[in-house]
Coordinates of C-alpha atoms and ligand atoms in Angstrom, one line a residue:
M1 CA -1.1 -4.5 1.1
T2 CA 2.2 -4.1 -0.5
R3 CA 4.7 -5.0 1.8
S4 CA 6.8 -2.7 3.8
S5 CA 10.5 -3.0 4.6
Y6 CA 10.5 0.1 7.6
L7 CA 7.9 0.6 10.6
V8 CA 8.6 4.2 11.9
C9 CA 6.9 4.5 14.8
T10 CA 6.2 7.4 17.3
D11 CA 4.8 9.6 20.2
L12 CA 3.4 12.6 18.9
D13 CA 3.2 15.0 21.6
R14 CA 6.4 16.5 21.8
T15 CA 7.6 14.4 20.6
L16 CA 6.5 14.7 16.8
I17 CA 3.9 17.4 17.8
P18 CA 6.2 20.5 19.3
N19 CA 4.4 21.7 21.4
G20 CA 6.6 21.6 24.7
L21 CA 8.6 24.9 26.1
Q22 CA 11.9 24.2 23.5
E23 CA 11.3 25.8 19.8
E24 CA 10.8 23.8 16.5
S25 CA 13.0 23.8 13.8
A26 CA 11.6 24.7 10.4
L27 CA 12.6 22.0 8.2
A28 CA 11.9 19.3 10.4
R29 CA 8.2 18.4 10.5
P30 CA 8.9 18.4 6.2
L31 CA 12.0 16.7 6.4
F32 CA 9.9 14.0 8.9
E33 CA 7.0 14.1 5.9
R34 CA 9.9 14.1 2.6
L35 CA 11.0 11.0 4.6
M36 CA 8.0 9.1 5.7
N37 CA 6.0 9.0 1.9
S38 CA 7.7 6.3 1.0
E39 CA 6.8 2.9 0.0
D40 CA 8.2 0.6 1.4
I41 CA 7.4 2.3 5.2
T42 CA 4.7 1.9 7.2
L43 CA 4.4 4.2 9.8
A44 CA 2.7 4.1 12.7
Y45 CA 1.7 7.5 15.8
V46 CA 1.5 5.5 19.2
S47 CA -0.2 7.8 22.2
G48 CA -2.1 8.6 25.1
R49 CA -4.7 10.3 23.0
D50 CA -7.7 8.1 22.0
L51 CA -8.5 8.1 18.4
G52 CA -10.7 11.3 18.2
L53 CA -7.3 13.4 19.9
V54 CA -5.1 11.1 17.9
E55 CA -7.2 12.3 14.5
Q56 CA -6.9 15.8 16.3
A57 CA -3.4 16.5 17.1
I58 CA -3.1 15.1 13.0
E59 CA -5.5 18.0 11.2
E60 CA -3.9 21.0 13.4
W61 CA -0.2 19.9 13.0
S62 CA -0.6 19.0 9.2
L63 CA 1.1 15.4 10.6
P64 CA 1.2 12.9 7.5
T65 CA -2.1 10.1 8.0
P66 CA -0.8 7.3 9.5
D67 CA -0.7 3.9 8.9
Y68 CA -1.5 2.1 12.2
I69 CA -2.1 4.0 15.4
I70 CA -1.6 2.3 18.8
A71 CA -3.8 4.9 21.4
D72 CA -4.7 5.3 25.2
V73 CA -0.8 4.3 25.4
G74 CA -1.1 0.5 23.6
S75 CA -4.5 0.1 25.0
S76 CA -6.1 0.3 21.2
L77 CA -5.1 -1.3 18.2
Y78 CA -6.6 0.8 14.6
R79 CA -5.3 0.3 11.2
N80 CA -6.5 3.0 7.6
T81 CA -8.1 1.0 5.2
R82 CA -10.7 2.8 2.8
Q83 CA -14.2 3.2 5.2
G84 CA -12.2 5.2 8.5
W85 CA -9.7 3.7 11.5
H86 CA -10.1 -0.3 12.0
M87 CA -9.7 -1.5 15.3
D88 CA -7.6 -4.7 16.6
S89 CA -9.9 -6.9 17.8
N90 CA -7.8 -9.2 17.9
W91 CA -5.0 -6.8 20.1
S92 CA -7.7 -6.2 22.7
T93 CA -8.6 -9.6 23.0
H94 CA -5.5 -10.5 23.6
I95 CA -4.9 -7.6 26.2
G96 CA -7.9 -8.1 27.9
E97 CA -7.1 -11.4 29.4
D98 CA -5.1 -10.5 31.7
W99 CA -8.0 -8.4 34.3
S100 CA -10.4 -12.1 33.4
G101 CA -13.2 -10.3 32.6
L102 CA -12.6 -7.1 35.0
T103 CA -12.0 -2.9 33.1
A104 CA -10.6 -0.3 33.6
A105 CA -14.1 1.7 36.5
D106 CA -13.8 -3.0 38.0
L107 CA -10.2 -1.7 39.1
H108 CA -11.2 1.7 39.9
A109 CA -13.9 0.8 43.0
L110 CA -10.4 -2.7 43.6
L111 CA -8.5 0.5 44.9
N112 CA -10.2 3.6 44.8
P113 CA -6.9 5.1 46.0
E114 CA -6.7 8.3 48.3
A115 CA -2.8 10.1 47.4
L116 CA -5.4 9.8 43.2
T117 CA -8.2 11.8 41.4
L118 CA -9.4 9.7 38.4
Q119 CA -8.6 12.3 35.5
D120 CA -11.1 13.0 33.0
A121 CA -13.8 11.0 32.0
D122 CA -13.3 10.8 28.3
R123 CA -9.3 9.4 29.6
Q124 CA -11.0 6.6 31.3
K125 CA -10.7 3.3 28.4
A126 CA -12.7 0.0 28.3
F127 CA -8.3 -1.2 29.0
K128 CA -6.3 2.1 30.2
L129 CA -7.6 3.9 34.2
C130 CA -5.8 7.2 34.3
Y131 CA -5.3 8.5 38.2
E132 CA -3.5 12.0 37.9
T133 CA -1.9 13.5 41.5
R134 CA 0.7 16.3 43.0
A135 CA 4.4 15.8 40.6
E136 CA 6.1 15.0 44.0
Q137 CA 3.4 12.4 45.4
L138 CA 3.7 9.6 42.0
E139 CA 6.2 7.7 43.6
T140 CA 5.2 6.7 46.5
A141 CA 0.9 6.3 45.2
T142 CA 2.0 4.6 42.3
Q143 CA 4.4 1.8 44.3
K144 CA 1.3 1.6 46.9
V145 CA -0.8 1.0 43.9
Q146 CA 0.7 -1.9 42.5
K147 CA 0.8 -3.0 45.9
T148 CA -2.5 -4.2 45.9
L149 CA -2.5 -5.5 42.0
D150 CA -0.1 -7.6 43.5
A151 CA -1.7 -8.3 46.3
K152 CA -5.4 -9.1 43.7
A153 CA -2.9 -11.1 40.9
I154 CA -4.2 -8.7 39.0
K155 CA -2.2 -8.4 35.5
A156 CA -2.1 -4.5 35.6
R157 CA 1.0 -2.2 34.4
C158 CA 1.5 0.5 36.1
I159 CA 3.4 2.9 33.4
S160 CA 4.0 6.7 35.2
S161 CA 5.1 9.8 34.0
I162 CA 5.5 13.8 35.1
D163 CA 3.6 16.4 33.0
E164 CA 6.7 19.6 33.7
T165 CA 4.3 22.2 32.4
E166 CA 1.6 21.2 34.9
N167 CA 3.9 19.9 37.7
L168 CA 1.5 16.4 37.2
G169 CA 1.8 12.9 38.1
L170 CA 0.3 11.0 35.9
L171 CA -0.2 7.8 36.1
D172 CA -2.0 4.8 33.5
I173 CA -2.9 1.6 34.8
L174 CA -3.0 -0.9 31.8
P175 CA -3.2 -4.2 31.7
L176 CA 0.4 -6.2 31.5
R177 CA 0.3 -7.9 27.7
A178 CA -0.3 -3.8 26.9
G179 CA 1.8 -0.8 26.5
K180 CA 3.1 0.7 24.4
R181 CA 6.6 -1.5 23.4
Q182 CA 4.1 -4.3 23.4
A183 CA 1.6 -3.5 20.9
I184 CA 5.1 -2.2 18.9
L185 CA 6.3 -5.4 18.3
F186 CA 2.8 -7.8 18.0
L187 CA 2.5 -4.4 15.2
S188 CA 5.8 -5.6 13.6
E189 CA 5.1 -9.3 14.3
Q190 CA 2.1 -8.6 12.6
L191 CA 3.8 -7.5 10.2
D192 CA 6.9 -9.4 9.6
I193 CA 9.3 -6.4 9.7
P194 CA 12.5 -7.6 11.9
H195 CA 13.1 -5.6 15.3
A196 CA 16.4 -3.8 13.3
R197 CA 14.0 -2.0 10.2
T198 CA 11.3 -0.9 14.0
H199 CA 12.1 2.3 14.8
F200 CA 10.1 4.7 18.3
S201 CA 10.9 7.4 19.0
G202 CA 9.4 9.0 22.0
D203 CA 10.3 11.8 24.6
S204 CA 8.6 11.3 28.9
G205 CA 8.5 8.2 30.6
N206 CA 5.7 6.2 29.2
D207 CA 7.7 5.8 26.6
I208 CA 11.2 4.3 28.1
D209 CA 9.3 0.6 28.3
A210 CA 9.8 1.1 24.8
L211 CA 12.8 3.2 24.5
A212 CA 14.5 0.1 25.9
A213 CA 13.0 -2.3 23.6
P214 CA 14.9 -4.7 21.3
F215 CA 13.7 -2.6 18.1
N216 CA 15.6 0.7 18.0
G217 CA 14.8 3.7 19.9
T218 CA 15.8 7.6 19.9
L219 CA 14.9 9.6 22.5
V220 CA 14.7 13.4 20.9
A221 CA 16.8 16.1 22.7
N222 CA 13.6 17.9 25.0
A223 CA 13.9 15.0 26.7
T224 CA 14.2 16.3 30.7
A225 CA 16.9 15.2 32.6
P226 CA 15.6 12.5 34.6
V227 CA 13.8 10.7 31.1
R228 CA 17.1 10.8 29.7
V229 CA 19.1 8.4 32.4
N230 CA 16.3 6.5 33.0
A231 CA 16.0 5.4 29.1
F232 CA 19.5 5.1 29.2
D233 CA 19.9 2.7 32.0
A234 CA 16.8 1.2 30.3
A235 CA 18.0 0.0 27.6
K236 CA 21.6 -1.2 29.2
Q237 CA 20.1 -2.8 31.3
E238 CA 18.1 -4.5 29.2
G239 CA 21.6 -5.1 27.1
H240 CA 20.1 -3.1 24.3
A241 CA 22.6 0.2 25.1
S242 CA 22.8 0.0 20.6
Q243 CA 19.2 0.8 19.9
F244 CA 18.9 3.4 21.7
Y245 CA 20.2 6.6 21.1
Q246 CA 19.4 9.5 22.1
A247 CA 19.0 13.1 19.3
R248 CA 21.3 16.3 20.0
G249 CA 21.1 17.8 16.8
L250 CA 22.5 17.8 13.8
P251 CA 23.7 21.5 12.6
E252 CA 24.9 20.2 9.3
L253 CA 21.7 20.0 8.7
E254 CA 20.2 22.6 10.6
L255 CA 18.4 20.4 13.3
N256 CA 18.4 21.0 16.9
G257 CA 17.0 17.5 18.1
H258 CA 13.8 18.8 20.0
Y259 CA 10.4 17.0 18.5
A260 CA 10.6 15.5 14.7
A261 CA 14.6 16.9 14.0
G262 CA 16.0 14.3 16.8
I263 CA 12.8 12.1 15.1
V264 CA 15.3 12.0 11.6
E265 CA 18.2 12.6 13.8
G266 CA 17.4 8.7 14.8
L267 CA 16.1 7.7 11.3
L268 CA 19.6 8.7 9.7
H269 CA 21.5 6.8 13.0
F270 CA 19.8 3.8 12.8
F271 CA 19.3 4.4 8.6
P272 CA 22.0 5.8 7.3
E273 CA 20.5 4.4 4.2
F274 CA 18.0 7.6 4.9
S275 CA 19.9 10.4 3.9
K276 CA 20.1 9.0 -0.4
R277 CA 15.7 10.5 0.5
L278 CA 16.0 13.4 1.4
Ligands
MG301 MG1 4.9 12.4 25.0

């Protein structure tokens, strides 16, 4: 494998994929693809989707093929090999220790939360338990679940987000060591790429943790106002305000800051040397 200088990680839905309410700039994805077409960039997609749905998205939206896929909200990691996608068992073993042998199904039996409904069976993974509820009930329900987990001394992480198009509150429960941020940190360490040359872009609640991380993070402009506030606050609180960027649009490049336009803008902000590559 050639040594890579940059690790570019991005969320897919409503970040690289323009499947939200806002318009996508015509040049956004072509420019992103041109930037990614460099030997010194390792590209990773970081998504709540599972491997099959990420592959489907790559095909449907003609996205560049990444080197890595961090799927299931950071509870699985796959590497692109000649033989296809290869699951990184080191990552699975590492995060599985938090649940000491329990799977997501065991955890559901333990929790059995009244206010939450299980999401479809195909969303449930060994290390990802997924619930849904009405958006306005999400916060209280999440707090209750977290309390139960703490009481049972289960090391788990609750990631809540709102799907504003459906007014749905979504809750993913993962091992404490899993998550988008943790998987990106694991990958950058494995690849020996410093935080200063690692970048993540996202748009929603389950991206905030990764946006506030010690590596560079860009929030695309189509994020909702509460996510904007929370992401900036989180980055500031962790002392990473200067590693956080909010895309606002680059009129001189005809980029509106939404989706891939925001990613390109963020990459140019943190890596100004990329402007020669456009
Ligand atoms: Mg998203």
